[in-house]
Short mmCIF file of C-alpha atoms and ligand atoms in Angstrom, two decimals:
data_model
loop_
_atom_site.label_atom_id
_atom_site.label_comp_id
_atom_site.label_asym_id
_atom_site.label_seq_id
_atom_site.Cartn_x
_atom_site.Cartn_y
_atom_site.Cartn_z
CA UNK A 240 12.48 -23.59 38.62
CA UNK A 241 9.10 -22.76 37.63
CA UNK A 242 7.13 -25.59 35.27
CA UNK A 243 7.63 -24.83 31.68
CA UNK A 244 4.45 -22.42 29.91
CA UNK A 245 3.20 -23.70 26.53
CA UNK A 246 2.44 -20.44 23.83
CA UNK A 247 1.61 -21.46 19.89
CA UNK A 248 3.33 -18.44 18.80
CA UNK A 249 6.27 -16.05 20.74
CA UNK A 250 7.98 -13.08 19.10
CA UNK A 251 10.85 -11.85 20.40
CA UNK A 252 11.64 -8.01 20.15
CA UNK A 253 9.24 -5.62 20.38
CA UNK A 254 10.75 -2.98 17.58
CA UNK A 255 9.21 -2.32 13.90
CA UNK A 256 9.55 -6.22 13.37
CA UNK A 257 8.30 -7.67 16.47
CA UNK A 258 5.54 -4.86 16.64
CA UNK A 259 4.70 -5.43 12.72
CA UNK A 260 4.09 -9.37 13.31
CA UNK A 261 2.10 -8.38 16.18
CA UNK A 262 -0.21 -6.01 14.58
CA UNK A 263 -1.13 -8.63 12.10
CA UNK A 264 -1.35 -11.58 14.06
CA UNK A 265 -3.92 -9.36 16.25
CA UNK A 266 -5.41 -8.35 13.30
CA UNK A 267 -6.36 -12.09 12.52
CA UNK A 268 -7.18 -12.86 16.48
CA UNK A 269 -4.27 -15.00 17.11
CA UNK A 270 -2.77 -15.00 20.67
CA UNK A 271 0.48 -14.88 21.51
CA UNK A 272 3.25 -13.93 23.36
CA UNK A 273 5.82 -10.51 23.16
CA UNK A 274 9.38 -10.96 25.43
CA UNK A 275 11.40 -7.38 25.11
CA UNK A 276 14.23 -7.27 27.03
CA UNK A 277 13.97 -3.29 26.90
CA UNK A 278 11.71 -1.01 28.76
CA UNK A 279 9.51 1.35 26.45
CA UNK A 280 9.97 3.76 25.22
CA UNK A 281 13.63 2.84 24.81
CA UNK A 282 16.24 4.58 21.79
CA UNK A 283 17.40 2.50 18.96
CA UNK A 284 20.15 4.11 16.87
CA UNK A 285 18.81 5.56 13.72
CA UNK A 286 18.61 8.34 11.25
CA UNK A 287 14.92 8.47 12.07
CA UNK A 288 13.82 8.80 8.56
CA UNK A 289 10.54 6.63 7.98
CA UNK A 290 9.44 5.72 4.29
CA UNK A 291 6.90 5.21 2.25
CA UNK A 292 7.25 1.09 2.84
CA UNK A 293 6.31 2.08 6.14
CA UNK A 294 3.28 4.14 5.51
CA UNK A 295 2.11 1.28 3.34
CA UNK A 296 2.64 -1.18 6.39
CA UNK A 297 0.76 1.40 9.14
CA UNK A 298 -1.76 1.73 6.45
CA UNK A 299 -2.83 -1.96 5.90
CA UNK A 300 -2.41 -2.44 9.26
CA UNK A 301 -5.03 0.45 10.77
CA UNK A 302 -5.09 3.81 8.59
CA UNK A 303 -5.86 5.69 11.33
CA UNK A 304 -2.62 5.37 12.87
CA UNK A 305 -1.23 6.86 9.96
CA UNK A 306 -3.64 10.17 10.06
CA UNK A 307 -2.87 10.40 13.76
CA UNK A 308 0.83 10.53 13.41
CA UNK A 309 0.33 13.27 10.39
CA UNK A 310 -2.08 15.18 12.56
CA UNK A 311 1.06 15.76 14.80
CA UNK A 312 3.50 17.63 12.80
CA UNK A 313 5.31 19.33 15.71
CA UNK A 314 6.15 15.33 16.63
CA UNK A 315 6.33 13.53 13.41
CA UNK A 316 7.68 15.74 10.91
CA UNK A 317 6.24 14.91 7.03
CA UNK A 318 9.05 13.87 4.59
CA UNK A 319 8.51 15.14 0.92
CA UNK A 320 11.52 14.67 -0.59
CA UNK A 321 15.45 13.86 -0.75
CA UNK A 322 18.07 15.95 -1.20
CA UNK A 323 21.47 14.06 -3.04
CA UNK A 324 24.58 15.98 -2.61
CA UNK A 325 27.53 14.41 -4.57
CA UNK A 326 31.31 13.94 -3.94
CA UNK A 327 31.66 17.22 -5.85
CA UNK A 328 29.31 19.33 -3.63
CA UNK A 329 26.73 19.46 -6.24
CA UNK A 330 23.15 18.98 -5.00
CA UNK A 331 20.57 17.63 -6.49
CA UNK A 332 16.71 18.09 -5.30
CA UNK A 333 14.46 15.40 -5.99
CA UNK A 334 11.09 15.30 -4.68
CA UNK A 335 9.21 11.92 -3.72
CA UNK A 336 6.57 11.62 -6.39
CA UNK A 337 3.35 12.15 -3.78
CA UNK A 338 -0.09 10.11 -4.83
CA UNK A 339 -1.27 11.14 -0.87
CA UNK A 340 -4.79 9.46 0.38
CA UNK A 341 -6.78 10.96 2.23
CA UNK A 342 -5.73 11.98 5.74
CA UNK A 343 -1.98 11.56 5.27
CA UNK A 344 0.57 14.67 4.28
CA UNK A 345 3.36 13.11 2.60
CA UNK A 346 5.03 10.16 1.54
CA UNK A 347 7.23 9.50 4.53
CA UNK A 348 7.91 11.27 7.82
CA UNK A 349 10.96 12.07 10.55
CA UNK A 350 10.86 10.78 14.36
CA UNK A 351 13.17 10.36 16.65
CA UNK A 352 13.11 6.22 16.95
CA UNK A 353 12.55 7.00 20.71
CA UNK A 354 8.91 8.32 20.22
CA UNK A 355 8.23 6.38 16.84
CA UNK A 356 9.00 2.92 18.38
CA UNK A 357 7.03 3.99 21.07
CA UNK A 358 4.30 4.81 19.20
CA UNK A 359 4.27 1.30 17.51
CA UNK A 360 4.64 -0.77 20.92
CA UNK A 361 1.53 1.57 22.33
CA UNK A 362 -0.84 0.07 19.27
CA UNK A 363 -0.08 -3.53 20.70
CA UNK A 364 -3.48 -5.00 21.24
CA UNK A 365 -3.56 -6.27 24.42
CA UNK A 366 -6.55 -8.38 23.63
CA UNK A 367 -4.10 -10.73 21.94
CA UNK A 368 -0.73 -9.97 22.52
CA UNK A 369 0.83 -10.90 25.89
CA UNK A 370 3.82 -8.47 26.21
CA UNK A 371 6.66 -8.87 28.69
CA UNK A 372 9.01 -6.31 29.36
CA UNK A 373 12.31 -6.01 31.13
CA UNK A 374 13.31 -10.18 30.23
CA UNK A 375 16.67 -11.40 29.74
CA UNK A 376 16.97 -14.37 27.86
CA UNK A 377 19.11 -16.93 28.86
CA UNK A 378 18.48 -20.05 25.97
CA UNK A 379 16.64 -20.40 23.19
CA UNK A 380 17.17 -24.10 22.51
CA UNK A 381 15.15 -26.89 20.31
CA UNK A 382 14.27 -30.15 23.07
CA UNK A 383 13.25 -32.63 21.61
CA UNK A 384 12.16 -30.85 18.61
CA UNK A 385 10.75 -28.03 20.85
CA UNK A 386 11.35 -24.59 20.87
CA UNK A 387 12.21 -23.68 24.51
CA UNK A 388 13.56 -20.39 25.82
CA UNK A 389 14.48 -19.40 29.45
CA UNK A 390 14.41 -16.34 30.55
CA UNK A 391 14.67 -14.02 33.72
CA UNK A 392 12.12 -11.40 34.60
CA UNK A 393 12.34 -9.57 37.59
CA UNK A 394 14.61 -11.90 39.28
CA UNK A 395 12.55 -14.93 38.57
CA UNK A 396 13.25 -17.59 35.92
CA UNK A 397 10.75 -18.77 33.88
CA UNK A 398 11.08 -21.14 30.60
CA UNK A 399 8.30 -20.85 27.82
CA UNK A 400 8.13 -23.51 25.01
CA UNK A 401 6.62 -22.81 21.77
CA UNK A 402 5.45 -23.63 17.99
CA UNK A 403 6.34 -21.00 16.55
CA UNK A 404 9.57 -18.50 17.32
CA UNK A 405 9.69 -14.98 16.00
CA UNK A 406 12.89 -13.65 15.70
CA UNK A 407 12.38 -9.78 15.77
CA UNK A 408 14.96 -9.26 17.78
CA UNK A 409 17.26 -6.83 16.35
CA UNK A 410 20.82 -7.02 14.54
CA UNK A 411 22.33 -9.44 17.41
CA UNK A 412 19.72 -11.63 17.19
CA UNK A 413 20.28 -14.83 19.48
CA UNK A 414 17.09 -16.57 17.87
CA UNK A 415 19.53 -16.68 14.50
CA UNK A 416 22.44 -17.06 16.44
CA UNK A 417 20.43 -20.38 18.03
CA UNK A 418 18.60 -21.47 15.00
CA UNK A 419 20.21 -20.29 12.07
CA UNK A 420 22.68 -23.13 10.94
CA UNK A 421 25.95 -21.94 8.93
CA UNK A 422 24.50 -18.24 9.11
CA UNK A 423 24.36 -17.63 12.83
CA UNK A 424 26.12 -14.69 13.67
CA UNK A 425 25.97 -13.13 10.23
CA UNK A 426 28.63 -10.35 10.29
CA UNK A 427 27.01 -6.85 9.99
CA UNK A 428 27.98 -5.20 7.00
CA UNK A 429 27.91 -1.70 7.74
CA UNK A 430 28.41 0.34 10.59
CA UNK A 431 25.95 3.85 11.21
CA UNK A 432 26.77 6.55 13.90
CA UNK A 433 24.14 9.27 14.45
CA UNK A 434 23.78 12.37 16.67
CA UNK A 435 21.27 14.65 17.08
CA UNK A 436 21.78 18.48 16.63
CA UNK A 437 20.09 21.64 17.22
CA UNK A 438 21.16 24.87 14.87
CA UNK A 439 22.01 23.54 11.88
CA UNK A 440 21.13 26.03 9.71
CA UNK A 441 20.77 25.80 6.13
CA UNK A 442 18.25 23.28 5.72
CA UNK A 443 15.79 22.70 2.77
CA UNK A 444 13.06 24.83 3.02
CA UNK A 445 10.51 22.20 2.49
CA UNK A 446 12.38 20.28 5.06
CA UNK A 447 13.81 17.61 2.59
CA UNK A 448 16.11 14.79 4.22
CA UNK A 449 19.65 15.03 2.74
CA UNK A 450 22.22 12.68 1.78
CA UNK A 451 25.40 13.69 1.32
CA UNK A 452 27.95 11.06 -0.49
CA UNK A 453 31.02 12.54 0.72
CA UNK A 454 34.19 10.71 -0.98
CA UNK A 455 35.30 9.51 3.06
CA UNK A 456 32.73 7.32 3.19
CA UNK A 457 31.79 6.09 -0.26
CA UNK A 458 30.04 3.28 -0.47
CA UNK A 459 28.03 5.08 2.52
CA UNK A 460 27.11 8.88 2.93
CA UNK A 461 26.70 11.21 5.49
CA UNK A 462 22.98 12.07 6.57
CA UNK A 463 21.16 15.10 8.16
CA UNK A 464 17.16 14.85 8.42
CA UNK A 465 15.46 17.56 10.17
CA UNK A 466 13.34 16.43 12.71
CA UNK A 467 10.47 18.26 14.47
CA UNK A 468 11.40 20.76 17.09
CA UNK A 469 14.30 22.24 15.55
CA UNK A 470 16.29 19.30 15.82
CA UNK A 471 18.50 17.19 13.10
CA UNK A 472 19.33 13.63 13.21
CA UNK A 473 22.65 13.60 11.65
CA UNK A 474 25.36 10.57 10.98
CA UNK A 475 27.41 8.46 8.98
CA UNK A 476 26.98 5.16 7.50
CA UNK A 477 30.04 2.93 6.14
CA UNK A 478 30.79 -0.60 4.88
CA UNK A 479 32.34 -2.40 7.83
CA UNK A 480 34.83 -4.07 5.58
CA UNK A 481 36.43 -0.40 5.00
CA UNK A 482 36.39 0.43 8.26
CA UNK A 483 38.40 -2.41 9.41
CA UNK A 484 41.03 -3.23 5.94
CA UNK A 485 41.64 0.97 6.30
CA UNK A 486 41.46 0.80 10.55
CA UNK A 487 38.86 3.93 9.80
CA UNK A 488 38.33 5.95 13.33
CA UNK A 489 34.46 6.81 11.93
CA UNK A 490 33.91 9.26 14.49
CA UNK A 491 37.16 10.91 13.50
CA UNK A 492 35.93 10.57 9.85
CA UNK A 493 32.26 12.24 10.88
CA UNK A 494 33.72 15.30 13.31
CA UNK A 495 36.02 16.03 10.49
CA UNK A 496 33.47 16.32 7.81
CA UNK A 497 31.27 18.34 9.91
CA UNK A 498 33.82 21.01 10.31
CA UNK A 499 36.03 21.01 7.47
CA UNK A 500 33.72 20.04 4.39
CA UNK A 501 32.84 23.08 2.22
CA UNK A 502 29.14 22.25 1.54
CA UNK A 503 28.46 21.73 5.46
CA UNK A 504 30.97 23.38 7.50
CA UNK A 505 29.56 26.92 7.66
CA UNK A 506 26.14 25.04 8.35
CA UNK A 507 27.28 23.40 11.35
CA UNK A 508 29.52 26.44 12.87
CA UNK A 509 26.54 26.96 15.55
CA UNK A 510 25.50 23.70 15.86
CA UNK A 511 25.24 21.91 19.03
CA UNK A 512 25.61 18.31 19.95
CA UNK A 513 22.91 16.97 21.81
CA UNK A 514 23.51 14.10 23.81
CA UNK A 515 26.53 11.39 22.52
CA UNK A 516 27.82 9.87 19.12
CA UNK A 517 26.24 6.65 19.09
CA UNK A 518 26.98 3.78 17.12
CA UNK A 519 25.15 0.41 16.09
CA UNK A 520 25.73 -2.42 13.38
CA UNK A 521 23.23 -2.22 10.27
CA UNK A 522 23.17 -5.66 8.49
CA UNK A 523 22.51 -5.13 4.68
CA UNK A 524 20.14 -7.99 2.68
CA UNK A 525 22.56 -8.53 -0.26
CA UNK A 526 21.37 -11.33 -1.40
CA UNK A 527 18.46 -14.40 -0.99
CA UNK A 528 19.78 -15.76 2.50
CA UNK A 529 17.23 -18.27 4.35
CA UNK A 530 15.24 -16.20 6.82
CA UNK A 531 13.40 -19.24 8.97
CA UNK A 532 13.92 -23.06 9.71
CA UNK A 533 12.01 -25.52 11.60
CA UNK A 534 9.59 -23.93 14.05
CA UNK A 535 11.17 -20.36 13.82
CA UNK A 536 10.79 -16.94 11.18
CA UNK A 537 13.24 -14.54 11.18
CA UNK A 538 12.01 -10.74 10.33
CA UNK A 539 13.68 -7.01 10.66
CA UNK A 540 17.30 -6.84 11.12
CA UNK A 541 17.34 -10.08 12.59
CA UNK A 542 16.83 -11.27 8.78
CA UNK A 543 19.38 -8.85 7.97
CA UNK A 544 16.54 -7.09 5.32
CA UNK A 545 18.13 -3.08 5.74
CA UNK A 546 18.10 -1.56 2.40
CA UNK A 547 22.04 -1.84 1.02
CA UNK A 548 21.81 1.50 -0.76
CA UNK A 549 19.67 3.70 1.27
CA UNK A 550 20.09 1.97 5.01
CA UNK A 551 16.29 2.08 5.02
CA UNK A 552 15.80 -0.74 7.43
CA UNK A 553 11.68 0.07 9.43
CA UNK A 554 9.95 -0.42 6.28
CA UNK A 555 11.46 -3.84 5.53
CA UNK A 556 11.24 -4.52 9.49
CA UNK A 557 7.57 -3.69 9.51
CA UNK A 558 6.85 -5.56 5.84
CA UNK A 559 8.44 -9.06 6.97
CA UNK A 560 6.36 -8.96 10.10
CA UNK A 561 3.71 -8.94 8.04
CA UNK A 562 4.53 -11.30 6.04
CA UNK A 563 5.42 -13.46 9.08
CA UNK A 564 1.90 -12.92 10.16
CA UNK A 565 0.26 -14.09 6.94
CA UNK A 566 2.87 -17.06 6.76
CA UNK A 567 1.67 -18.43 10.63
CA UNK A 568 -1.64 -17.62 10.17
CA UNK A 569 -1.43 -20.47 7.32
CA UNK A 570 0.98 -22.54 9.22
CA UNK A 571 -1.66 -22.81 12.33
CA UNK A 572 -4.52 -23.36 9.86
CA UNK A 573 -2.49 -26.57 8.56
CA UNK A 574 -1.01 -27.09 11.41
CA UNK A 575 2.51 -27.02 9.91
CA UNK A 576 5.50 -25.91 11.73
CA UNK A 577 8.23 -27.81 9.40
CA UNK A 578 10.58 -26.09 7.52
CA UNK A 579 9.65 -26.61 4.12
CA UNK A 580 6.38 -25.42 4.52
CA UNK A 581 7.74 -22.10 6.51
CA UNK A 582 10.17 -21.72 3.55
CA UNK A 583 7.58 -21.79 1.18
CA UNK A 584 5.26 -19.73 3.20
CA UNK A 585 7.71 -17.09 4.15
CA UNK A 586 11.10 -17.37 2.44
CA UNK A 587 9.32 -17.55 -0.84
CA UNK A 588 6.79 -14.61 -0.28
CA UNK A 589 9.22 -11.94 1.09
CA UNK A 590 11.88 -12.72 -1.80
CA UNK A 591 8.77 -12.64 -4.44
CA UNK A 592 8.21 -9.03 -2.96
CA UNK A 593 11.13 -7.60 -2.20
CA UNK A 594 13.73 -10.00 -3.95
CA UNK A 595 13.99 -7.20 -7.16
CA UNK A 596 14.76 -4.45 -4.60
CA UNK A 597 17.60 -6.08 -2.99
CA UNK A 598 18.92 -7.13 -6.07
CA UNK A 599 18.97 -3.49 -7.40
CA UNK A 600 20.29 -1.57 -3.93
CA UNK A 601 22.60 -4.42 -3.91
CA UNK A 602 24.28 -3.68 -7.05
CA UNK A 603 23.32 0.41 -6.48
CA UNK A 604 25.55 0.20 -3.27
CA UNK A 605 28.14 -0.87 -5.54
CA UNK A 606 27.84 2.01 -7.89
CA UNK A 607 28.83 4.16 -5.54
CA UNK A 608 32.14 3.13 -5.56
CA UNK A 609 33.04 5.32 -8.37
CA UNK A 610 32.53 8.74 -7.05
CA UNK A 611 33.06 9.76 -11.08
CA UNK A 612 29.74 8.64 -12.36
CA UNK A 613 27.69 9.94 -9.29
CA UNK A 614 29.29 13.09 -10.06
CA UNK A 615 28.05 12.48 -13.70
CA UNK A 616 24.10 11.63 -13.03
CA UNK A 617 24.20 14.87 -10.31
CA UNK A 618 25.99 17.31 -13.14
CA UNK A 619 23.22 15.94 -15.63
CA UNK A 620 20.14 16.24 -13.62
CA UNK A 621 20.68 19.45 -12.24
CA UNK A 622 20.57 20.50 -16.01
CA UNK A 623 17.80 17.86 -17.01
CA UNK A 624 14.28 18.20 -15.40
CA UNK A 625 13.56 15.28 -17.38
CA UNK A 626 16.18 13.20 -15.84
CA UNK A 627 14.99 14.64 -12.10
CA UNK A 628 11.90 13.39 -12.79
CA UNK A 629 13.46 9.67 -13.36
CA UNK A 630 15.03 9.83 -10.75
CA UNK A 631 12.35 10.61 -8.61
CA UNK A 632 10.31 7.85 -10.30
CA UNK A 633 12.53 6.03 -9.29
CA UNK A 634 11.36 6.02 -5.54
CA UNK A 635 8.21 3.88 -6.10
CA UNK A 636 8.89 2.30 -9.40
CA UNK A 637 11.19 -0.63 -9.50
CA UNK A 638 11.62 -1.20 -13.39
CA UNK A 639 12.86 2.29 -12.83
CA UNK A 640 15.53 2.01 -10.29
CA UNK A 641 16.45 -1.40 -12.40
CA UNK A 642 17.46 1.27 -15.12
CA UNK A 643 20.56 2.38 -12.93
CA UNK A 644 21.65 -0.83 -12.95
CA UNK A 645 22.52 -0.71 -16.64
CA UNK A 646 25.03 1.08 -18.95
CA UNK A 647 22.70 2.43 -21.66
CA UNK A 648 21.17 4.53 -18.41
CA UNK A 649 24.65 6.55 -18.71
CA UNK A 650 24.55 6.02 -22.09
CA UNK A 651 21.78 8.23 -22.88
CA UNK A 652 22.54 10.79 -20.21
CA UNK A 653 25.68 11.20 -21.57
CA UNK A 654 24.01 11.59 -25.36
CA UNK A 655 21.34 13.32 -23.99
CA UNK A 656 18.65 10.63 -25.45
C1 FAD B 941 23.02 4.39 12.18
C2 FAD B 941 21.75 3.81 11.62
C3 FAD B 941 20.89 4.60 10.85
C4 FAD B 941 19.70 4.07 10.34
N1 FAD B 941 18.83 4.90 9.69
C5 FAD B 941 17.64 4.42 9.26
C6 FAD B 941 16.66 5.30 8.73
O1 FAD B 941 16.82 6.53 8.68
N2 FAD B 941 15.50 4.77 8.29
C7 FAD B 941 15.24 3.43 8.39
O2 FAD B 941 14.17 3.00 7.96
N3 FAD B 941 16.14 2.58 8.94
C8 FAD B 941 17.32 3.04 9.39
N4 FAD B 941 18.20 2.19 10.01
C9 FAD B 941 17.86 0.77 10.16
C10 FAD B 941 16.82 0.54 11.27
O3 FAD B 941 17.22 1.20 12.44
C11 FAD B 941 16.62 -0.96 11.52
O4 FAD B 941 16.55 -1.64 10.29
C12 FAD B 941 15.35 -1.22 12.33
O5 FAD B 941 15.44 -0.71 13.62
C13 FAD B 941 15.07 -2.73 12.39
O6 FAD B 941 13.95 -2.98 13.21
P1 FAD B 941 13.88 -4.35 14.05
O7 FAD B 941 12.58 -4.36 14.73
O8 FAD B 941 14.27 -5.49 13.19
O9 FAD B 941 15.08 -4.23 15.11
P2 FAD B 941 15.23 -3.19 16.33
O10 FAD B 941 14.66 -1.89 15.98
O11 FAD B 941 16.67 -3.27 16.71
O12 FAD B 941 14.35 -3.83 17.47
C14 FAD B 941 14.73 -5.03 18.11
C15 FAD B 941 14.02 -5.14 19.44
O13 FAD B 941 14.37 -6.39 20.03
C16 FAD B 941 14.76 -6.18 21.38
N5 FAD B 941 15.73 -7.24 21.73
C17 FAD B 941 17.00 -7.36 21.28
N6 FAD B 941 17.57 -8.45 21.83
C18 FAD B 941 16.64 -9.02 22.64
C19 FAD B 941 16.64 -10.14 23.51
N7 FAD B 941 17.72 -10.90 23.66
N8 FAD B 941 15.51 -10.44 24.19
C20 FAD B 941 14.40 -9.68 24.05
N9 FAD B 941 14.33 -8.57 23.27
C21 FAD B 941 15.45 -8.27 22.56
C22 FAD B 941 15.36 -4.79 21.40
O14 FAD B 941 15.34 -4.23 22.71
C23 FAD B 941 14.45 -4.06 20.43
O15 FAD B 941 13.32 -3.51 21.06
C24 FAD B 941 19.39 2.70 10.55
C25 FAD B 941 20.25 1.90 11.31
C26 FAD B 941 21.42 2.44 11.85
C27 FAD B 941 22.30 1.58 12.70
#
């Protein structure tokens, strides 16, 4: 076996997180090290939709990525608003409030993940990130109070040690299943199929995504965002608890909707499938769980940070490598690896940021249980374009979205105040 290679700092994953650390850590010239056991470009399961939260990520990181991806429409289609269709078939239009800069088209955008996370991995700067492709890992151990990981690459082994660990490696992450005492294999909490489609017809005309909270899958919904070149990304998200206590066949559940519910079947008559049904876990940040330990961060779905109401999971991927970045660029200035100081560092600042959010979707996830009251807020604001406009506000303003939380928000709807 090959002598053991010494890196300060190793990500593993090359997706939104892995890519988002990277981009940052480059940013500040720090070297280090990439392992993806994946090939690019490579799929990842997904309804393709890409927010605002990642905009503001792209942005910080090099604006110019963001004006090349909205200078390609026929790839990257832009996203200006959301579409809400509740268990009673009544739709409701809301359109992302849209403070655009300069160079950029709207506030979000649809890609298939296959040329988005491509796109990403191909603004790696090879000036400071070392990325291997094609590795399977076979440990990730502590020796001695050493990270060590051994891994296979083109049928040679090959063991790295390092000071910092990355975990960006996906919703089966083995860094947290190796590091991540108590918590290691945190169980997903929902489960998302998606398929893509050409003919759908009756979309928005100003191509909004739409989410439709069909009473089968409450909690979750049923998706279908247009995507460039005729295509739609469409699926089903639902909690994984529901699936199993109700032994739920979600495919069943999805094919069924897609042909027999009013508001879609007509739309999906001459539809085709493109390629298979494929599923994948999404694990939902629910509450303030620890996301590092001595000598390792955990970012992405490896943190389990996807959005519990929407299943918005690149913009939180993206965001927490960044915050990663920032926290190791101060860990190597003080030369701390411990895990107080990475708690501080990192824990602290991602749950200062986006602690509120979670808190909300957490409890807005719940909501949803009661099919009644979404009924209610859809009846309401089709009627109220002052209500719409809340709602929509409700996109980039958290005090907002902290409003559905509380009863006096049906309160007044239902008084009209
Ligand atoms: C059905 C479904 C629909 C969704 N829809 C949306 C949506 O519309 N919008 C949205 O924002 N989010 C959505 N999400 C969530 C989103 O897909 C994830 O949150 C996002 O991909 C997380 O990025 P990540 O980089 O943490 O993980 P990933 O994208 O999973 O990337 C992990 C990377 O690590 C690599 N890797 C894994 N294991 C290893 C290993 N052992 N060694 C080396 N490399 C490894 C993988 O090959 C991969 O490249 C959806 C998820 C699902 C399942």
């Amino acid at each position: 076996m090959a002598p053991a290679t010494h890196v300060k700092i190793l990500i593993i994953g090359a997706g939104p997180a892995g890519c988002g650390t990277s981009f940052f850590l480059s940013k500040s010239g720090i070297p280090h090290t990439i392992l993806e056991k994946a090939v690019f470009p490579r799929d990842k399961v997904c309804g393709d939709a890409i927010s605002g939260k990642s905009c503001y990520v792209m942005r910080t990181a090099n604006a110019p990525w963001l004006h090349e991806i909205f200078r390609k429409e026929d790839q990257f289609l832009p996203s200006r608003g959301i579409q809400f269709v509740a268990p009673n078939g009544k739709a409701l239009d809301i359109r992302y409030p849209d403070a655009l800069r300069p160079g950029e088209k709207a506030p979000g955008f649809t890609v298939p993940r296959l040329r988005f996370d491509n796109f990403l991995f191909s603004k790696l700067d090879a000036q400071f990130a070392d990325v291997q492709q094609d590795v399977s890992i076979k440990s990730v151990s502590k020796e001695g109070g050493v990270n060590k990981i051994v891994y296979q690459q083109h049928g040679e082994e090959k063991i790295l040690t390092a000071d910092i660990i990355v975990g960006a490696d996906g919703d089966k992450s083995i860094v947290r299943k190796a590091f991540m005492e108590g918590n290691e294999a945190r169980k997903t909490d929902s489960v998302g199929l998606r398929a893509y489609y050409t003919g759908v017809t009756g979309l928005h005309e100003n191509d909004f995504i739409e989410l439709h909270f069909i009473s089968e899958a409450l909690p979750g919904y049923l998706w279908i965002f247009p995507l460039p070149e005729g295509r739609c990304n469409v699926g089903i998200g639902m909690l994984s608890s529901r699936v199993r206590a109700k032994k739920i066949n979600l495919r069943d559940v999805f094919q069924k909707a897609l042909q027999t519910n009013p508001a879609l079947r007509e739309r999906f008559k001459n539809a085709e499938l493109q390629g298979k049904i494929l599923g994948w876990g999404l694990p939902m940040a629910t509450e303030r769980e620890p996301v590092s330990g001595e000598g390792f961060l955990l970012t992405g779905d490896a943190a389990a940070l996807i959005d519990a109401f929407s299943g918005e999971g690149v913009g939180n991927a993206l965001y927490s490598g960044m915050l990663a970045a920032a926290a190791i660029e101060k860990a190597l200035a003080e030369n701390r690896t411990d895990a107080a100081f990475l708690k501080q560092e990192y824990d602290a600042q991602l749950y200062r940021r986006l602690g509120d959010e979670i808190r909300i979707s957490a409890t807005l996830q719940k909501l949803c249980n009661y099919p009644w009251l979404f009924n209610f807020v859809v009846n309401k604001a089709a009627k109220s374009p002052e209500l719409r406009n809340t709602i929509s506000g409700m996109f980039s303003d958290l005090d907002l979205r902290d409003k559905l939380r509380k009863p006096s928000f049906y309160f007044n709807i239902l008084f009209n105040r």
